[in-house]
C-alpha positions as YAML, in Angstrom:
chain: A
units: angstrom
residues:
- id: 1
  name: LEU
  ca: [12.48, -1.47, -0.76]
- id: 2
  name: ILE
  ca: [11.08, -1.39, 2.74]
- id: 3
  name: ASN
  ca: [10.41, -4.71, 4.45]
- id: 4
  name: VAL
  ca: [11.49, -6.71, 7.48]
- id: 5
  name: ASN
  ca: [15.03, -6.98, 6.04]
- id: 6
  name: HIS
  ca: [15.22, -3.34, 4.87]
- id: 7
  name: THR
  ca: [13.90, -1.04, 7.58]
- id: 8
  name: VAL
  ca: [13.89, 2.74, 7.97]
- id: 9
  name: PRO
  ca: [15.16, 4.73, 10.98]
- id: 10
  name: ASP
  ca: [12.64, 5.63, 13.70]
- id: 11
  name: ASN
  ca: [12.53, 9.31, 12.66]
- id: 12
  name: TYR
  ca: [12.30, 8.71, 8.89]
- id: 13
  name: LYS
  ca: [9.98, 10.90, 6.84]
- id: 14
  name: PRO
  ca: [10.43, 11.16, 3.07]
- id: 15
  name: PRO
  ca: [10.90, 14.58, 1.52]
- id: 16
  name: GLY
  ca: [8.30, 16.21, -0.71]
- id: 17
  name: MET
  ca: [5.20, 15.10, 1.17]
- id: 18
  name: VAL
  ca: [1.78, 16.55, 0.32]
- id: 19
  name: ASN
  ca: [-1.60, 16.28, 2.01]
- id: 20
  name: LEU
  ca: [-3.90, 14.11, -0.12]
- id: 21
  name: ARG
  ca: [-7.14, 15.74, 0.92]
- id: 22
  name: LYS
  ca: [-5.75, 19.16, -0.03]
- id: 23
  name: THR
  ca: [-4.26, 17.87, -3.30]
- id: 24
  name: LEU
  ca: [-6.61, 15.32, -4.84]
- id: 25
  name: PRO
  ca: [-9.98, 16.48, -6.23]
- id: 26
  name: SER
  ca: [-12.84, 15.10, -4.14]
- id: 27
  name: ASP
  ca: [-14.78, 14.20, -7.30]
- id: 28
  name: LEU
  ca: [-12.05, 11.67, -8.15]
- id: 29
  name: VAL
  ca: [-11.44, 10.01, -4.79]
- id: 30
  name: TYR
  ca: [-12.50, 10.33, -1.18]
- id: 31
  name: VAL
  ca: [-9.54, 10.68, 1.21]
- id: 32
  name: LYS
  ca: [-10.67, 9.13, 4.50]
- id: 33
  name: GLY
  ca: [-8.31, 10.98, 6.83]
- id: 34
  name: SER
  ca: [-7.54, 14.68, 6.81]
- id: 35
  name: GLU
  ca: [-3.88, 14.03, 7.65]
- id: 36
  name: ILE
  ca: [-3.08, 11.37, 5.00]
- id: 37
  name: GLU
  ca: [0.09, 12.23, 3.10]
- id: 38
  name: GLY
  ca: [2.14, 10.88, 0.20]
- id: 39
  name: THR
  ca: [5.08, 12.01, -1.89]
- id: 40
  name: LYS
  ca: [4.29, 14.64, -4.49]
- id: 41
  name: GLU
  ca: [5.19, 12.34, -7.42]
- id: 42
  name: ALA
  ca: [3.09, 9.42, -6.15]
- id: 43
  name: VAL
  ca: [0.10, 11.67, -5.44]
- id: 44
  name: ALA
  ca: [0.28, 13.14, -8.95]
- id: 45
  name: ALA
  ca: [0.21, 9.57, -10.32]
- id: 46
  name: LEU
  ca: [-2.79, 8.80, -8.09]
- id: 47
  name: GLN
  ca: [-4.63, 11.77, -9.55]
- id: 48
  name: ASP
  ca: [-3.91, 10.63, -13.12]
- id: 49
  name: MET
  ca: [-5.00, 7.09, -12.26]
- id: 50
  name: PHE
  ca: [-8.28, 8.10, -10.61]
- id: 51
  name: ALA
  ca: [-9.06, 10.49, -13.51]
- id: 52
  name: ALA
  ca: [-8.62, 7.56, -15.92]
- id: 53
  name: ALA
  ca: [-10.86, 5.37, -13.75]
- id: 54
  name: LYS
  ca: [-13.53, 8.08, -13.76]
- id: 55
  name: ALA
  ca: [-13.25, 8.33, -17.56]
- id: 56
  name: ASP
  ca: [-13.85, 4.56, -17.64]
- id: 57
  name: GLY
  ca: [-16.95, 5.02, -15.46]
- id: 58
  name: VAL
  ca: [-15.40, 3.63, -12.28]
- id: 59
  name: THR
  ca: [-15.73, 5.93, -9.27]
- id: 60
  name: GLY
  ca: [-16.23, 5.55, -5.53]
- id: 61
  name: PHE
  ca: [-12.59, 4.97, -4.60]
- id: 62
  name: GLN
  ca: [-11.43, 5.82, -1.09]
- id: 63
  name: ILE
  ca: [-7.87, 6.27, 0.15]
- id: 64
  name: SER
  ca: [-7.74, 4.86, 3.67]
- id: 65
  name: ALA
  ca: [-4.02, 5.16, 4.37]
- id: 66
  name: GLY
  ca: [-0.83, 6.72, 3.07]
- id: 67
  name: TYR
  ca: [2.38, 7.71, 4.82]
- id: 68
  name: ARG
  ca: [2.82, 6.38, 8.37]
- id: 69
  name: SER
  ca: [5.48, 7.34, 10.87]
- id: 70
  name: VAL
  ca: [7.36, 4.54, 12.61]
- id: 71
  name: ALA
  ca: [5.69, 5.59, 15.89]
- id: 72
  name: TYR
  ca: [2.21, 5.28, 14.36]
- id: 73
  name: GLN
  ca: [3.10, 1.88, 12.89]
- id: 74
  name: GLN
  ca: [4.18, 0.81, 16.40]
- id: 75
  name: GLN
  ca: [0.76, 1.86, 17.70]
- id: 76
  name: LEU
  ca: [-1.04, -0.16, 14.98]
- id: 77
  name: PHE
  ca: [1.19, -3.18, 15.64]
- id: 78
  name: ASP
  ca: [0.61, -3.03, 19.41]
- id: 79
  name: GLU
  ca: [-3.17, -2.70, 18.94]
- id: 80
  name: LYS
  ca: [-3.29, -5.81, 16.74]
- id: 81
  name: VAL
  ca: [-1.16, -7.78, 19.22]
- id: 82
  name: ALA
  ca: [-3.56, -6.72, 22.01]
- id: 83
  name: GLU
  ca: [-6.54, -7.97, 19.96]
- id: 84
  name: TYR
  ca: [-4.93, -11.40, 19.63]
- id: 85
  name: LEU
  ca: [-4.05, -11.47, 23.33]
- id: 86
  name: LYS
  ca: [-7.71, -10.80, 24.20]
- id: 87
  name: ASP
  ca: [-8.60, -13.86, 22.09]
- id: 88
  name: GLY
  ca: [-6.44, -15.96, 24.40]
- id: 89
  name: ARG
  ca: [-3.26, -16.25, 22.38]
- id: 90
  name: THR
  ca: [0.15, -16.24, 24.01]
- id: 91
  name: GLN
  ca: [2.37, -13.18, 23.51]
- id: 92
  name: ALA
  ca: [4.56, -15.06, 21.02]
- id: 93
  name: SER
  ca: [1.55, -16.33, 19.08]
- id: 94
  name: ALA
  ca: [-0.06, -12.86, 19.05]
- id: 95
  name: VAL
  ca: [3.12, -11.24, 17.72]
- id: 96
  name: SER
  ca: [3.60, -13.96, 15.10]
- id: 97
  name: ALA
  ca: [0.00, -13.62, 13.86]
- id: 98
  name: THR
  ca: [0.26, -9.83, 13.80]
- id: 99
  name: LYS
  ca: [3.37, -9.93, 11.61]
- id: 100
  name: LEU
  ca: [1.32, -11.60, 8.85]
- id: 101
  name: THR
  ca: [-0.98, -8.59, 8.45]
- id: 102
  name: VAL
  ca: [0.75, -5.62, 10.10]
- id: 103
  name: ALA
  ca: [4.35, -4.76, 9.25]
- id: 104
  name: ILE
  ca: [6.70, -4.38, 12.16]
- id: 105
  name: PRO
  ca: [7.53, -0.74, 12.90]
- id: 106
  name: GLY
  ca: [10.26, 0.45, 10.54]
- id: 107
  name: ALA
  ca: [9.36, -2.22, 7.97]
- id: 108
  name: SER
  ca: [6.09, -0.82, 6.61]
- id: 109
  name: GLU
  ca: [5.71, 0.21, 2.98]
- id: 110
  name: HIS
  ca: [3.68, 3.12, 4.33]
- id: 111
  name: HIS
  ca: [6.88, 4.70, 5.71]
- id: 112
  name: SER
  ca: [7.91, 5.43, 2.10]
- id: 113
  name: GLY
  ca: [5.13, 7.90, 1.29]
- id: 114
  name: LEU
  ca: [4.68, 5.78, -1.86]
- id: 115
  name: ALA
  ca: [2.16, 3.24, -0.53]
- id: 116
  name: PHE
  ca: [-1.59, 3.69, -0.24]
- id: 117
  name: ASP
  ca: [-4.53, 1.61, 0.88]
- id: 118
  name: ILE
  ca: [-7.33, 1.93, -1.66]
- id: 119
  name: THR
  ca: [-10.79, 0.88, -0.51]
- id: 120
  name: VAL
  ca: [-14.49, 1.45, -1.13]
- id: 121
  name: GLN
  ca: [-16.41, 3.01, 1.71]
- id: 122
  name: GLY
  ca: [-18.74, 0.63, 3.53]
- id: 123
  name: THR
  ca: [-17.83, -2.61, 1.78]
- id: 124
  name: ILE
  ca: [-15.11, -5.22, 1.38]
- id: 125
  name: PHE
  ca: [-12.81, -4.12, -1.45]
- id: 126
  name: LYS
  ca: [-12.16, -7.51, -3.07]
- id: 127
  name: GLY
  ca: [-14.43, -8.17, -6.03]
- id: 128
  name: THR
  ca: [-15.71, -4.60, -6.36]
- id: 129
  name: PRO
  ca: [-15.55, -2.83, -9.74]
- id: 130
  name: GLN
  ca: [-12.96, -0.53, -8.17]
- id: 131
  name: GLN
  ca: [-10.72, -3.41, -7.13]
- id: 132
  name: ILE
  ca: [-11.01, -5.06, -10.54]
- id: 133
  name: TRP
  ca: [-10.19, -1.79, -12.33]
- id: 134
  name: LEU
  ca: [-7.28, -1.03, -9.98]
- id: 135
  name: HIS
  ca: [-5.70, -4.47, -10.46]
- id: 136
  name: LYS
  ca: [-6.01, -4.16, -14.22]
- id: 137
  name: HIS
  ca: [-4.81, -0.57, -14.64]
- id: 138
  name: CYS
  ca: [-2.65, 0.59, -11.70]
- id: 139
  name: TRP
  ca: [0.47, -0.63, -13.50]
- id: 140
  name: ASP
  ca: [-0.15, 1.92, -16.28]
- id: 141
  name: TYR
  ca: [0.33, 4.72, -13.75]
- id: 142
  name: GLY
  ca: [3.45, 3.40, -12.06]
- id: 143
  name: PHE
  ca: [1.76, 1.47, -9.23]
- id: 144
  name: ILE
  ca: [2.01, -2.18, -8.29]
- id: 145
  name: ILE
  ca: [-0.23, -4.43, -6.22]
- id: 146
  name: ARG
  ca: [2.40, -4.86, -3.55]
- id: 147
  name: TYR
  ca: [1.17, -7.94, -1.69]
- id: 148
  name: GLN
  ca: [-0.22, -10.65, -3.95]
- id: 149
  name: ALA
  ca: [-1.36, -14.14, -2.96]
- id: 150
  name: ASP
  ca: [1.21, -15.92, -5.12]
- id: 151
  name: LYS
  ca: [4.05, -13.88, -3.55]
- id: 152
  name: GLU
  ca: [3.26, -14.30, 0.16]
- id: 153
  name: LYS
  ca: [6.27, -16.56, 0.76]
- id: 154
  name: ILE
  ca: [8.58, -13.91, -0.72]
- id: 155
  name: THR
  ca: [7.07, -10.78, 0.84]
- id: 156
  name: GLY
  ca: [6.17, -12.37, 4.17]
- id: 157
  name: ILE
  ca: [2.84, -10.49, 4.11]
- id: 158
  name: LEU
  ca: [-0.58, -11.98, 3.38]
- id: 159
  name: ALA
  ca: [-2.23, -10.78, 0.17]
- id: 160
  name: GLU
  ca: [-3.72, -7.27, 0.34]
- id: 161
  name: ASP
  ca: [-5.86, -6.40, -2.67]
- id: 162
  name: TRP
  ca: [-6.09, -2.80, -1.47]
- id: 163
  name: HIS
  ca: [-2.38, -1.99, -0.96]
- id: 164
  name: ILE
  ca: [-0.63, -0.29, -3.87]
- id: 165
  name: ARG
  ca: [2.93, 0.99, -4.06]
- id: 166
  name: TYR
  ca: [4.27, 3.60, -6.47]
- id: 167
  name: VAL
  ca: [7.44, 2.47, -8.23]
- id: 168
  name: GLY
  ca: [7.12, 4.63, -11.37]
- id: 169
  name: GLN
  ca: [7.43, 3.76, -15.00]
- id: 170
  name: PRO
  ca: [8.74, 1.60, -16.60]
- id: 171
  name: HIS
  ca: [9.33, -0.39, -13.40]
- id: 172
  name: ALA
  ca: [5.65, -1.20, -12.83]
- id: 173
  name: GLN
  ca: [5.29, -2.48, -16.42]
- id: 174
  name: ILE
  ca: [8.39, -4.66, -16.16]
- id: 175
  name: MET
  ca: [7.17, -6.11, -12.87]
- id: 176
  name: ARG
  ca: [3.75, -6.83, -14.36]
- id: 177
  name: GLU
  ca: [5.17, -8.45, -17.51]
- id: 178
  name: ASN
  ca: [7.43, -10.72, -15.44]
- id: 179
  name: ASN
  ca: [4.95, -11.33, -12.58]
- id: 180
  name: TRP
  ca: [7.54, -10.06, -10.12]
- id: 181
  name: CYS
  ca: [6.96, -8.61, -6.68]
- id: 182
  name: LEU
  ca: [9.27, -5.77, -5.62]
- id: 183
  name: GLU
  ca: [11.75, -8.12, -3.96]
- id: 184
  name: GLU
  ca: [12.06, -10.19, -7.15]
- id: 185
  name: TYR
  ca: [12.43, -7.09, -9.32]
- id: 186
  name: ILE
  ca: [15.23, -5.70, -7.17]
- id: 187
  name: GLN
  ca: [16.96, -9.08, -7.08]
- id: 188
  name: ALA
  ca: [16.81, -9.26, -10.89]
- id: 189
  name: ASN
  ca: [18.01, -5.65, -11.26]
- id: 190
  name: PRO
  ca: [20.58, -5.02, -8.51]
...
């Protein structure tokens, strides 16, 4: 669990990282950045999941993000705060608004090497065949939709239809069956 209450050290990098563009077949998924990484186990599950989607006739997935260092997360956080400041918000208001959509450095799921942003190039992800397929089937491959609308008060993050987190089997199935987010699952299974 990585969140605002369970952070990682500034120099944290999980072991067993692999480069997605060098690992995942380009006929299954487009990896947006040449430096995107994930843990070996999670990337293997991604490959299985995208192969199943292709077998079901659903292609065109893009991976827009994977592992992020704490320093890179700080950069993303600062950029979003700056955007809000340009819109005339106060520093406190800009930081507060940013925390709803960008995890504070050290508290991002992306630090785990187990979280990925799945998108479709050139369009909004929500409502696409890819998003519908992902939300229906990701659980079968050990992934969860990490930030769901009905769990915003628990996670502290606004819903993100594109953000998946690898938790493995049978954890993903149990979470789906009980409609639990990761915080609820861990609380129920200490």
